[in-house]
Amino acid sequence: MRNTFLPFSRPSVGEAEINEIADSIRSGWITTGPKVEKFTKMFADYVGGPHATALSSATAGLHLALIAHGVKPGDDVITTAMTFAATVNVIALTGATPVLVDIDRGTLQLRIDDLAKKITKKTKAIMPVHFAGQPVDLDPLFALARKHNLVVIEDAAHAVGTEYKGKKIGSFDSTSVFSFHPNKNMTTGEGGMVVSTNAAVVDKVTLLKFHGMDKNAWKRFDKAGSPRYDITEAGYKYNMMDIQAAMGLHQLPKLNAFIVKRTGRAQQYQKAFANLDGLFLPKAVPYAHTHAWHLYTPLINIDALTIDRDAFMQQLKKRNIGSGLHYSAVHEFSVNANKYGWKPLDFPEAHFVSERILSLPLFPDMVNQDLDDTVEAVMDICKKFKR
């Protein structure tokens, strides 16, 4: 057993990021300013999206993207039952009603056949989630959206660097929202980005993210700027800061290398666990794609073991191996079950996954010993608690 605790995720931050942050602090300009503008353009160019705006989080981005697309009380927004709570929370915050679809238990992506059944006259938008770094099957999803005149807002929090049929998520005719949380494939500490082919949507998000003010601080306090501004509508406080963007300026050029390292470790896991009865391994989607491997999420085969998933995670912890729970299905949280009347078996595949899923350590700075220790711990637990 290893002597030190191995977390399931750790950001890979170098001296260039630290120096850039220090430069921001020394400059006296630490809130939204020129580095946010530079990072926003860099990111839009990377994903191939024509319009972008940076925010304090992906949650903020999803919230404002819904508002900017006109989602309002009385509307339905369709999303997946297997996602982080934020996806459903932001729909509720607009006054709209979340409508859930079930998933494929192997790939963890939402099922297009179930999605098609949930569209009604009240449906305003579809919010697919590219789970763990694999893409949803976008061609049939976009076809449904066009047929029913629906908005598509991609929850791409897991999908920085993900590709669908040779194109990066963020480059499609939709609105995509990315996350830069510390456990994501690249980080700005906290932060998010809205990318869209719709310039009006990005303009609206940009307006709303800072109080509805028609000029940001950089434009007001620069030598060439004017301190006068107008508030055109009530907005929010969702802006990204320069000290966050400072990290992004150096994380983004490293992203492809980070993904290569993540992919290599994920493939090592797949090979090591190929014949292990105690796990169901992640499956690849059947269409052309590039997996960004934000998470490595096997399912515990609780029928083959004498312990459940939660106990399995505790056993890992006893062996100094960290793990994550991504995620409990959103329909099973009390706030949603009470409000919408959802029951666990309303979405049986999501329920199945929710009871079994865990995230094993996966981050670019993992060394061979980290992976070997994790594999050894998982093997030992499966052997010790074999039914």
mmCIF file of N, CA and C in Angstrom, residues 20 33-43 245 249:
data_model
loop_
_atom_site.group_PDB
_atom_site.id
_atom_site.type_symbol
_atom_site.label_atom_id
_atom_site.label_comp_id
_atom_site.label_asym_id
_atom_site.label_seq_id
_atom_site.Cartn_x
_atom_site.Cartn_y
_atom_site.Cartn_z
ATOM 1 N N GLU A 20 2.427 34.441 -14.542
ATOM 2 C CA GLU A 20 1.408 35.273 -15.190
ATOM 3 C C GLU A 20 0.426 35.824 -14.162
ATOM 4 N N GLY A 33 -10.205 42.232 -17.384
ATOM 5 C CA GLY A 33 -9.386 43.172 -18.132
ATOM 6 C C GLY A 33 -8.787 42.559 -19.372
ATOM 7 N N PRO A 34 -7.603 42.997 -19.782
ATOM 8 C CA PRO A 34 -7.033 42.583 -21.069
ATOM 9 C C PRO A 34 -6.709 41.090 -21.141
ATOM 10 N N LYS A 35 -6.378 40.470 -20.030
ATOM 11 C CA LYS A 35 -6.047 39.040 -20.089
ATOM 12 C C LYS A 35 -7.295 38.187 -20.306
ATOM 13 N N VAL A 36 -8.419 38.628 -19.779
ATOM 14 C CA VAL A 36 -9.679 37.933 -20.060
ATOM 15 C C VAL A 36 -10.007 38.026 -21.542
ATOM 16 N N GLU A 37 -9.825 39.223 -22.106
ATOM 17 C CA GLU A 37 -10.093 39.389 -23.537
ATOM 18 C C GLU A 37 -9.170 38.498 -24.376
ATOM 19 N N LYS A 38 -7.905 38.458 -24.025
ATOM 20 C CA LYS A 38 -6.939 37.652 -24.779
ATOM 21 C C LYS A 38 -7.264 36.160 -24.662
ATOM 22 N N PHE A 39 -7.559 35.710 -23.443
ATOM 23 C CA PHE A 39 -7.875 34.301 -23.235
ATOM 24 C C PHE A 39 -9.154 33.909 -23.967
ATOM 25 N N THR A 40 -10.149 34.779 -23.943
ATOM 26 C CA THR A 40 -11.408 34.502 -24.629
ATOM 27 C C THR A 40 -11.176 34.276 -26.112
ATOM 28 N N LYS A 41 -10.390 35.126 -26.738
ATOM 29 C CA LYS A 41 -10.101 34.974 -28.170
ATOM 30 C C LYS A 41 -9.301 33.697 -28.435
ATOM 31 N N MET A 42 -8.321 33.420 -27.585
ATOM 32 C CA MET A 42 -7.521 32.202 -27.740
ATOM 33 C C MET A 42 -8.406 30.960 -27.680
ATOM 34 N N PHE A 43 -9.335 30.951 -26.724
ATOM 35 C CA PHE A 43 -10.181 29.771 -26.554
ATOM 36 C C PHE A 43 -11.144 29.617 -27.725
ATOM 37 N N ALA A 245 -7.887 34.322 -15.878
ATOM 38 C CA ALA A 245 -7.487 34.208 -17.283
ATOM 39 C C ALA A 245 -5.983 34.042 -17.426
ATOM 40 N N LEU A 249 -4.224 31.431 -20.060
ATOM 41 C CA LEU A 249 -3.317 31.777 -21.153
ATOM 42 C C LEU A 249 -2.203 30.751 -21.317
#
